[in-house]
Amino acid sequence: MNQDKETLLQLEYMEKCRDLLMEKSITGSMPTFHIFTSGCQMNVLQSDSVTAWMEKMGCIRHDSEDADIIIYNTCTVRENANQKIYGHLGLMKNLKKKNPNMRIVIFGCMMQEPHVVEKIRKEYPFVDLVFGTHNIYKFPELFYRMETSGGQIIDIWKDTDEIVEGLPSSRKYFFKTGVNVMFGCNNFCSYCIVPYVRGREKSREPEAILEEIRGLVSDGVVEIMLLGQNVNSYGKTLAHPITFAQLLERIEEIEGLKRIRFMTSHPKDLSDELIEVMGKSKKICHHLHLPLQSGSSRILKEMNRRYDKEKYLELVRKIRAAVPDISLTTDIIVGFPGETEEDFQETLDVVRKADYDTAFTFIYSKRTGTPAASMPDQVPEDVVKDRFDRLLALVQEKGREISSRFTGTVKEVLVEEESKEPGIFTGRTEHNLLVHFPADKEMIGRFVPVYLKECKGFYYFGEMAKGQEA
Ligand code: SAH
Ligand code: SF4
Ligand code: F3S
């Protein structure tokens, strides 16, 4: 793979770190590390990259928190994620007292908020290294600074124009992975902190994406998930603009790649061209995550989403016309400032009409610095809770009904892993529906036809269809 000058520099730092860790080791064994990831798929991907660097340095991955180096990759999209991290750090304080050689590293979205960094500086001085979202590619260099300095290292950048290619990655499944197509977000939905902590929208060059995917496929990957906060606006900022639909068509040509997924689609940018490409494609999975946020056109306007209820339902109609068996999933926020019972009824109405397989429902969380945080009429907690419960009940009832539509059919399943129950494996259909069925370890990473016997709510129980393997 083509490696940037910056990546080569980081490889040098990686070697320096490895030598240093070996020198420091009294017992001769290399330190263990544990990485804790919260947030979205992008964080998962960036943790995969940090894991790869750590392994290249010779460190040993550990599944529990009693490791020598603890790394947190944080999310700040809702306040409860932050509280969890502070809880963890509180526990770490005692562990570190017992083991002063332990190192604690914390990075990611939460660190892009100045008040968080201030709190860590004051209340958690035992944290060794703090960095943000824009300088993750400098991990070996930052790690080296931590290992050679006595105090707390804090290095946060406001934004960056740079996209560094050719970084290593260590994926969880050998047969599927995420691939970033863009970074940052320019949408500024009024409740959302992501544009502030991830910076301006930047698309990767199509050639770099294609090259990465070709490399992954030759390494055994058959399914990819293209990632971006708003993949539908991919390519707009490139010197030679290309659309997301055109990118998908080029990815489709890669031989050996079997399934293409992507996330997240913003309804305001979901084009007819993309719907057409999805309709024609043999590889794009029949699943679309299309966040609604609210069914009330008035609230959508306040949220700065730039579509209304009618436009959203029209998109749903178009996509179902092009891909009739598509699975739709969504995100919904309850309790946005000023939301009335009438507005909430509009949300329930869309849930009734859109036929989602699943909806991820969130209670509105006030994020400092966003326009919504200073809006009047923040909805009282008990009202929000009541609406949330009613929404969840409807989402679950509808979800059960919609997801069971494949009962009694045979679908191709990509086998992922053994479930908690020995001998029972899990996998997904192209609709992203989870299937449990008896199989054996050799099937992992392969496509098998599975008879979907019974729908258990959010997953199917099935059995391998006799005969031909897909
Ligand atoms: N870029 C994606 C979403 C990223 S955040 C998109 O636009 O769809 C994932 C989800 O978190 C959002 O879809 C939204 O439903 C939820 N979310 C974001 N900010 C939130 C907040 N302040 N309170 C509650 N939920 C929020
Ligand atoms: Fe947040 Fe909106 Fe950007 Fe999604 S599109 S990350 S919700 S600002
Ligand atoms: Fe969270 Fe950052 Fe993703 S705030 S949702 S981890 S972009």
XYZ file of C-alpha atoms and ligand atoms in Angstrom:
511
model
C 0.000 0.000 0.000
C 1.058 3.548 -0.745
C 2.347 5.066 2.468
C 2.488 8.790 3.170
C 5.667 10.448 4.423
C 3.836 10.948 7.696
C 3.071 7.239 8.013
C 6.758 6.435 7.416
C 7.717 8.898 10.154
C 5.277 7.194 12.527
C 6.769 3.807 11.634
C 10.123 5.177 12.796
C 8.568 6.288 16.080
C 6.935 2.901 16.414
C 10.366 1.260 16.242
C 11.775 3.707 18.787
C 8.875 2.893 21.125
C 9.482 -0.819 20.721
C 13.168 -0.448 21.585
C 12.327 1.745 24.561
C 9.726 -0.677 25.906
C 12.192 -3.532 25.574
C 14.860 -1.582 27.432
C 12.421 -0.671 30.192
C 11.152 -4.202 30.642
C 12.609 -5.729 33.794
C 11.075 -9.127 33.345
C 11.816 -9.327 29.625
C 8.156 -9.473 28.720
C 6.436 -6.658 26.839
C 3.606 -4.667 28.451
C -0.005 -5.706 28.031
C -2.652 -3.232 26.889
C -6.403 -2.960 26.976
C -8.396 -0.665 24.728
C -11.870 0.477 25.645
C -13.922 1.991 22.817
C -17.197 3.872 23.021
C -19.156 5.622 20.285
C -19.660 4.979 16.619
C -18.075 2.745 13.989
C -15.509 5.434 13.251
C -14.190 5.131 16.749
C -14.063 1.359 16.350
C -11.980 1.816 13.208
C -9.645 4.289 14.893
C -9.229 1.928 17.834
C -8.292 -0.783 15.321
C -5.545 1.508 14.095
C -4.235 2.250 17.604
C -4.364 -1.487 18.374
C -2.276 -2.180 15.287
C 0.346 0.365 16.375
C 0.451 -1.105 19.885
C 0.922 -4.602 18.508
C 3.648 -3.410 16.145
C 5.424 -1.942 19.181
C 5.382 -5.430 20.647
C 2.675 -4.847 23.267
C 0.295 -7.669 24.065
C -3.440 -7.234 23.762
C -5.419 -8.067 26.867
C -9.174 -8.506 27.180
C -9.629 -7.130 30.679
C -8.722 -3.900 32.445
C -5.876 -5.376 34.517
C -3.372 -4.494 31.807
C -0.191 -2.372 31.995
C -1.483 0.210 29.542
C -5.153 1.213 29.501
C -6.400 3.152 26.493
C -9.786 4.877 26.258
C -11.243 5.979 22.941
C -14.100 8.281 23.897
C -17.419 9.521 22.505
C -19.254 12.645 23.569
C -22.398 12.550 21.464
C -24.523 12.230 24.621
C -23.702 13.166 28.187
C -24.061 9.625 29.590
C -21.025 8.499 27.552
C -18.947 11.144 29.359
C -20.183 10.101 32.782
C -19.123 6.526 32.090
C -15.581 7.633 31.284
C -15.289 9.668 34.490
C -16.514 6.582 36.369
C -13.775 4.471 34.770
C -11.093 7.055 35.506
C -12.176 7.121 39.139
C -11.514 3.382 39.379
C -8.197 3.731 37.584
C -6.947 6.132 40.230
C -6.810 3.344 42.812
C -5.358 0.795 40.416
C -2.591 3.180 39.495
C -1.748 3.790 43.134
C -1.100 0.066 43.470
C 0.801 -0.131 40.191
C 2.638 3.146 39.451
C 4.091 1.685 36.231
C 0.659 1.518 34.739
C -0.037 3.996 31.893
C -3.391 5.555 31.107
C -4.095 6.998 27.686
C -7.310 8.767 26.736
C -8.265 10.133 23.329
C -11.129 10.721 20.904
C -14.132 13.015 20.612
C -14.581 13.841 24.289
C -11.037 15.223 24.404
C -11.898 17.846 21.776
C -13.960 19.655 24.421
C -11.835 22.165 26.354
C -13.821 21.757 29.601
C -13.183 18.005 29.578
C -9.438 18.445 29.131
C -9.438 21.025 31.920
C -11.154 18.540 34.218
C -8.654 15.809 33.363
C -5.749 18.171 33.992
C -7.128 19.148 37.398
C -8.916 16.070 38.713
C -7.150 13.192 36.964
C -3.447 14.187 36.838
C -2.513 10.491 36.854
C -3.682 10.162 33.217
C -0.454 9.986 31.191
C -1.486 10.906 27.661
C -4.424 12.895 26.287
C -5.038 13.572 22.597
C -8.028 14.287 20.372
C -9.482 13.157 17.052
C -7.266 15.043 14.587
C -3.851 13.683 15.564
C -4.646 9.976 16.013
C -2.334 9.197 13.107
C 0.527 10.484 15.274
C -0.072 7.812 17.894
C 3.480 6.334 17.919
C 4.992 9.805 18.259
C 2.625 10.720 21.094
C 3.312 7.395 22.784
C 7.033 8.037 22.504
C 6.607 11.438 24.136
C 4.667 9.822 26.956
C 7.358 7.194 27.521
C 10.165 9.754 27.573
C 8.510 12.422 29.723
C 7.741 12.510 33.403
C 4.412 14.315 33.366
C 1.026 14.361 31.726
C 1.118 14.934 27.946
C -1.832 16.778 26.447
C -1.919 17.359 22.694
C -5.208 18.522 21.172
C -5.583 20.042 17.720
C -8.507 22.271 16.751
C -8.888 20.824 13.239
C -6.760 19.499 10.407
C -6.886 19.458 6.609
C -4.727 16.405 6.491
C -5.826 12.877 5.643
C -2.980 10.460 6.241
C -3.092 7.301 4.126
C -1.519 3.909 4.633
C -1.907 3.630 8.408
C -1.922 0.125 9.834
C -5.093 -1.471 11.138
C -5.888 -4.581 13.098
C -9.450 -5.683 12.375
C -11.622 -7.812 14.635
C -13.030 -10.060 11.876
C -10.751 -11.256 9.083
C -13.650 -11.220 6.590
C -15.289 -7.832 7.195
C -14.301 -4.336 8.194
C -15.194 -0.657 8.061
C -13.524 1.724 5.620
C -13.589 5.483 6.150
C -14.603 7.420 3.075
C -14.760 10.787 4.776
C -14.059 12.520 8.050
C -15.814 15.321 9.930
C -19.200 16.882 9.341
C -20.453 20.204 7.970
C -24.124 19.846 8.793
C -24.353 21.389 12.226
C -27.628 19.806 13.245
C -28.505 22.078 16.150
C -28.358 19.369 18.846
C -25.154 17.695 17.681
C -21.601 18.070 18.905
C -19.950 15.957 16.206
C -19.038 18.862 13.848
C -17.265 20.571 16.751
C -15.240 17.561 17.802
C -14.594 15.998 14.395
C -14.002 19.163 12.408
C -14.900 20.055 8.826
C -15.962 17.521 6.251
C -13.082 15.980 4.288
C -13.405 13.207 1.721
C -10.691 10.718 0.945
C -9.532 10.463 -2.662
C -11.473 7.721 -4.459
C -8.225 6.064 -5.577
C -7.036 5.788 -1.981
C -10.331 4.185 -0.947
C -10.305 1.761 -3.880
C -6.708 0.810 -3.219
C -7.429 0.159 0.426
C -10.435 -2.017 -0.409
C -8.496 -3.978 -3.031
C -5.828 -4.630 -0.423
C -8.413 -5.731 2.130
C -10.094 -8.053 -0.359
C -6.795 -9.691 -1.239
C -6.360 -10.176 2.498
C -9.661 -12.052 2.865
C -12.270 -9.324 3.360
C -15.602 -10.006 1.633
C -17.800 -7.350 3.272
C -17.058 -3.693 3.816
C -18.917 -0.914 5.575
C -18.143 2.517 4.121
C -18.146 5.064 6.903
C -18.807 8.774 7.151
C -21.092 11.073 9.146
C -22.947 11.858 5.947
C -21.781 9.564 3.162
C -24.313 11.072 0.758
C -22.247 14.231 0.521
C -19.059 12.270 -0.203
C -16.753 13.789 -2.789
C -18.184 17.298 -2.858
C -15.029 18.870 -1.426
C -12.542 16.991 -3.649
C -10.485 18.757 -6.328
C -12.187 16.428 -8.839
C -15.628 15.972 -7.282
C -17.337 12.612 -7.608
C -20.626 11.513 -6.087
C -21.097 8.780 -3.523
C -23.142 6.835 -6.080
C -20.218 6.965 -8.533
C -17.835 5.816 -5.818
C -20.136 2.869 -5.074
C -20.170 1.888 -8.734
C -16.389 1.814 -8.795
C -16.221 -0.220 -5.590
C -18.750 -2.654 -7.028
C -16.217 -3.517 -9.761
C -13.712 -4.903 -7.255
C -13.535 -8.601 -7.853
C -13.822 -10.794 -4.793
C -15.740 -8.210 -2.774
C -19.196 -9.608 -2.021
C -21.065 -7.130 0.131
C -21.040 -3.341 0.406
C -22.673 -1.485 3.275
C -22.522 2.189 4.176
C -23.362 4.518 7.028
C -24.708 7.136 7.636
C -27.057 8.554 5.015
C -28.441 11.998 5.628
C -31.952 12.266 4.114
C -31.277 15.752 2.763
C -28.516 14.400 0.480
C -29.958 11.015 -0.500
C -30.013 11.382 -4.282
C -32.089 9.679 -6.967
C -28.765 8.638 -8.494
C -27.883 6.729 -5.303
C -31.304 5.075 -5.163
C -30.880 4.007 -8.780
C -27.410 2.577 -8.128
C -28.753 0.674 -5.117
C -31.556 -0.732 -7.256
C -29.122 -2.021 -9.906
C -26.319 -3.190 -7.666
C -25.508 -6.833 -7.011
C -23.304 -6.080 -4.019
C -24.873 -3.202 -2.098
C -26.766 -4.748 0.791
C -30.505 -4.224 1.002
C -30.256 -2.180 4.156
C -30.405 1.573 4.599
C -29.869 3.449 7.831
C -31.756 6.699 7.339
C -31.871 8.775 10.518
C -35.214 10.500 10.993
C -34.466 12.334 14.295
C -38.028 13.681 14.455
C -41.242 13.254 12.481
C -42.332 16.838 13.094
C -41.454 19.223 10.260
C -41.378 22.090 12.741
C -38.854 20.315 14.995
C -36.815 19.180 11.984
C -36.470 22.832 11.035
C -35.312 23.717 14.546
C -32.880 20.809 14.350
C -31.469 22.251 11.101
C -31.985 18.922 9.336
C -33.097 20.535 6.068
C -35.866 18.048 5.138
C -39.423 17.733 6.354
C -41.752 14.881 7.195
C -43.163 14.703 3.657
C -39.757 14.701 1.977
C -38.620 11.923 4.336
C -41.653 9.737 3.641
C -41.235 10.386 -0.069
C -37.646 9.130 0.137
C -38.861 5.996 1.909
C -41.380 5.434 -0.871
C -38.724 5.903 -3.589
C -36.235 3.590 -1.975
C -38.850 0.877 -1.476
C -39.871 1.190 -5.117
C -36.247 0.647 -6.196
C -35.358 -2.031 -3.621
C -38.639 -3.636 -2.503
C -37.245 -5.902 0.231
C -34.998 -3.239 1.780
C -34.536 -3.085 5.534
C -34.797 0.420 6.839
C -33.367 1.469 10.174
C -33.263 4.872 11.801
C -32.241 7.106 14.711
C -34.807 9.145 16.632
C -34.335 11.787 19.307
C -37.069 12.380 21.875
C -37.379 15.581 23.886
C -35.653 18.110 21.642
C -36.268 21.609 23.101
C -39.787 22.808 22.396
C -41.092 19.370 21.362
C -44.822 19.231 22.082
C -47.106 16.213 22.324
C -48.297 17.079 18.796
C -44.739 17.040 17.471
C -44.168 13.738 19.184
C -47.334 12.305 17.590
C -45.811 13.186 14.193
C -42.767 11.082 15.084
C -45.011 8.142 16.028
C -46.840 8.634 12.743
C -43.624 8.282 10.709
C -42.670 5.176 12.702
C -46.053 3.677 11.814
C -45.628 4.528 8.131
C -41.929 3.912 7.441
C -41.872 0.238 8.517
C -38.452 0.232 10.166
C -36.758 -3.015 11.084
C -35.103 -1.240 13.991
C -34.981 2.279 15.326
C -32.328 3.520 17.724
C -34.078 5.848 20.112
C -32.291 8.500 22.153
C -33.294 10.908 24.838
C -32.169 14.393 23.842
C -28.932 15.259 25.578
C -27.890 18.865 25.973
C -24.396 19.404 24.512
C -22.522 22.507 25.601
C -21.770 24.843 22.720
C -24.497 23.579 20.363
C -27.354 25.951 19.381
C -29.996 23.661 20.921
C -28.353 23.888 24.349
C -29.466 27.492 24.682
C -32.944 27.053 23.182
C -35.874 27.840 25.459
C -38.451 25.233 26.496
C -36.175 22.356 27.358
C -38.689 19.524 27.891
C -39.113 18.302 31.499
C -37.474 14.966 32.249
C -40.665 13.091 33.198
C -42.404 14.142 29.967
C -39.420 13.009 27.899
C -39.249 9.709 29.743
C -42.928 9.049 29.127
C -42.574 9.833 25.400
C -39.450 7.719 25.171
C -41.272 4.706 26.661
C -44.192 5.106 24.285
C -41.881 5.434 21.282
C -39.848 2.407 22.311
C -42.992 0.291 22.704
C -44.148 1.212 19.193
C -40.686 0.727 17.667
C -40.425 -2.735 19.220
C -43.924 -3.782 18.221
C -43.445 -2.613 14.622
C -39.884 -3.940 14.470
C -40.992 -7.439 15.466
C -43.693 -7.423 12.829
C -41.472 -6.051 10.044
C -38.334 -8.081 10.768
C -40.306 -11.338 10.760
C -41.193 -10.883 7.077
C -38.512 -13.343 5.980
C -39.728 -16.229 8.163
C -39.798 -19.468 6.167
C -37.360 -18.260 3.492
C -33.728 -19.154 2.822
C -31.247 -16.275 2.970
C -27.531 -16.054 2.487
C -25.819 -15.440 5.818
C -22.231 -14.334 6.393
C -21.168 -16.340 9.437
C -19.526 -14.151 12.084
C -18.798 -15.981 15.321
C -19.881 -18.577 17.849
C -22.588 -17.289 20.176
C -22.500 -17.718 23.951
C -24.214 -21.043 23.403
C -21.600 -23.542 22.142
C -22.336 -24.891 18.677
C -24.686 -22.029 17.844
C -23.221 -19.446 15.479
C -24.353 -15.986 14.503
C -24.294 -14.211 11.197
C -26.114 -11.567 9.221
C -28.239 -11.472 6.113
C -27.698 -8.647 3.699
C -30.618 -6.924 5.441
C -28.411 -6.756 8.515
C -30.731 -9.155 10.311
C -29.019 -11.309 12.889
C -29.405 -15.092 12.556
C -28.499 -17.771 15.112
C -28.055 -21.310 13.828
C -26.099 -24.504 14.455
C -22.832 -24.568 12.511
C -19.131 -25.114 13.080
C -16.059 -22.918 13.331
C -14.975 -23.596 9.762
C -18.024 -21.716 8.546
C -16.820 -18.425 10.053
C -16.240 -15.849 7.304
C -18.219 -17.846 4.750
C -21.604 -17.295 3.129
C -24.085 -20.058 3.837
C -27.752 -20.422 2.899
C -29.823 -20.506 6.070
C -33.478 -21.407 6.441
C -35.039 -18.756 8.710
C -37.260 -20.879 10.890
C -38.419 -18.511 13.576
C -38.178 -14.785 14.259
C -37.363 -14.066 17.903
C -37.856 -10.324 17.800
C -34.556 -8.808 16.876
C -32.988 -12.037 15.576
C -33.887 -15.219 13.724
C -33.304 -18.777 14.686
C -32.476 -20.845 11.630
C -30.787 -23.896 10.241
C -28.400 -24.345 7.371
C -30.283 -25.138 4.199
C -29.214 -28.505 2.860
C -26.998 -28.887 -0.181
C -25.193 -26.116 -1.939
C -23.088 -23.612 -0.080
C -23.513 -20.106 -1.429
N -24.107 11.574 11.292
C -25.137 10.760 11.712
C -25.311 10.617 13.194
C -24.178 10.605 14.131
S -24.586 10.643 15.823
C -26.443 11.340 11.172
O -26.554 12.494 10.901
O -27.372 10.591 11.084
C -25.675 9.256 15.978
C -27.027 9.604 16.494
O -26.944 10.140 17.793
C -27.784 10.651 15.717
O -28.396 10.140 14.584
C -28.766 11.172 16.717
O -29.966 10.450 16.679
C -28.077 10.923 18.043
N -27.671 12.173 18.677
C -26.789 13.091 18.232
N -26.717 14.130 19.086
C -27.579 13.872 20.094
C -27.969 14.564 21.263
N -27.477 15.755 21.572
N -28.884 13.992 22.090
C -29.414 12.789 21.785
N -29.091 12.094 20.697
C -28.186 12.625 19.845
Fe -24.378 15.339 13.840
Fe -26.031 16.128 11.960
Fe -23.454 15.806 11.392
Fe -24.981 13.703 11.876
S -25.198 15.101 10.153
S -22.948 14.075 12.703
S -26.373 14.439 13.420
S -24.330 17.316 12.759
Fe -19.336 9.714 19.335
Fe -17.438 10.944 18.070
Fe -18.743 9.002 16.872
S -18.893 11.883 19.425
S -20.754 9.108 17.805
S -17.497 8.781 18.643
S -17.929 10.836 15.938
